[in-house]
Each structure stands twice: as structure tokens, then as C-alpha cells.
Amino acid sequence: MRDIKKEGGRPKTLLQQLAASPEKLFSGSFRQQVAALCFRFTQKPGEIEVLVVTSRESGRWVIPKGWPMKNKALYEAAAIEAEQEAGVRGPVRKKAVGSYTYLKTLETGAVVPCIVDVFQIEARETADKFKEKGQRRSAWVSPDEAARRVREVELKSLIIEFAPR
């Protein structure tokens, strides 16, 4: 099987990855995930910063994300991910502000396409101690900088177009 992660030393796009294994598109194997688009207001009126964190495996920049949780609404699971991955707490919007897709490599080595529903969280509190402290780096940056750091094109667009509601 061809390596779907790199082509000529550069990461493949989602379309290139799907083209390498088109059966993924038609197998009904899309998985659901949730993510938290954490933001905070700056000193300048109307200006915000967005939280990005590194993934534990590859160290690439992402937003807090994970699997849905039993007996939890999707927005609640997103809030739990934000707290576990970055120590962020605050009001979470119950309706997703958008979604994006990407290919996830599971522990088994299988690659599955994921649809990620993104929920906004206004960061009002940041804990000093949280579950994944020391396993990730985090940064509060402008939406433009956050979009530059993340890899997924749809997530870049979502961050750039994001306006707190």
C-alpha cells in the first residue's frame, strides 16, 4: 500500500489521500468527531484570539477534538475535549458553528474519513492543571495565524470566517 501521508516530502491533501483509497468514500465508514473552537476577546474591541493546540502524535497544530461521548450531547463532548486538552472552560454554543473533514489514522493503522462538528467556546477560565498538560503545546493567536497553522483546508476557512455568536 502506498504511503498516503507524504508525497514528495509534503503532506498529501485530503483529496489526494481519498484518491489513493476511493473505497473509503463509498463504504459508509465516515466517523463522527467533535471539536472546540475556543476563543477569547482581546483588549481591542471586537478582536479575538483563537486557541490552537498540537496533536500528541504528530505535533501538528489543531483545535481540541475528540470522539463523541456516551450520554453526552456533541457540544458537551467538545467542551470536555477543550478542558482535557487545554484546560479551557467557558460557555459553549449548543449548535455547531461549522464542520470539516479529514482522514484519521487509527491505532490499528486503518485510515478512516472523519466529519468533525465544531462548537464555539468562549474561554473564560484556563486551568493550570488539566488531563493532557505537558502532552501538547498551546497558543492563543489571531484567527489569521490559527488558519495558517492548521493543515485542514476546511478548518482554515472555518477559522477565518468565524465570528462569535
PDB file of C-alpha atoms in Angstrom, residues 4 16 28 32 46 52 67 75 77 83 88 90 99 124 128 138 144 162:
ATOM      1  CA  ILE A   4      -0.887   8.300   1.923  1.00  0.00           C
ATOM      2  CA  GLN A  16      -5.084  13.081  -2.775  1.00  0.00           C
ATOM      3  CA  GLY A  28     -20.197   4.284   4.691  1.00  0.00           C
ATOM      4  CA  GLN A  32     -18.162  11.490  13.680  1.00  0.00           C
ATOM      5  CA  GLY A  46     -14.336  43.180  18.551  1.00  0.00           C
ATOM      6  CA  VAL A  52      -4.631  26.087  18.745  1.00  0.00           C
ATOM      7  CA  TRP A  67     -14.847  11.334  19.718  1.00  0.00           C
ATOM      8  CA  TYR A  75     -21.457  20.211  22.327  1.00  0.00           C
ATOM      9  CA  ALA A  77     -18.202  16.387  24.429  1.00  0.00           C
ATOM     10  CA  GLU A  83     -10.915  21.187  29.153  1.00  0.00           C
ATOM     11  CA  VAL A  88     -10.220  25.819  28.820  1.00  0.00           C
ATOM     12  CA  GLY A  90     -16.469  28.666  29.365  1.00  0.00           C
ATOM     13  CA  SER A  99     -17.755  21.261  10.283  1.00  0.00           C
ATOM     14  CA  ARG A 124     -13.443  32.488  30.417  1.00  0.00           C
ATOM     15  CA  ASP A 128      -3.302  25.425  35.495  1.00  0.00           C
ATOM     16  CA  SER A 138      -0.957  25.507  23.011  1.00  0.00           C
ATOM     17  CA  ASP A 144      -5.321  34.508  10.558  1.00  0.00           C
ATOM     18  CA  PHE A 162     -15.567  32.596  12.434  1.00  0.00           C
TER      19      PHE A 162
END
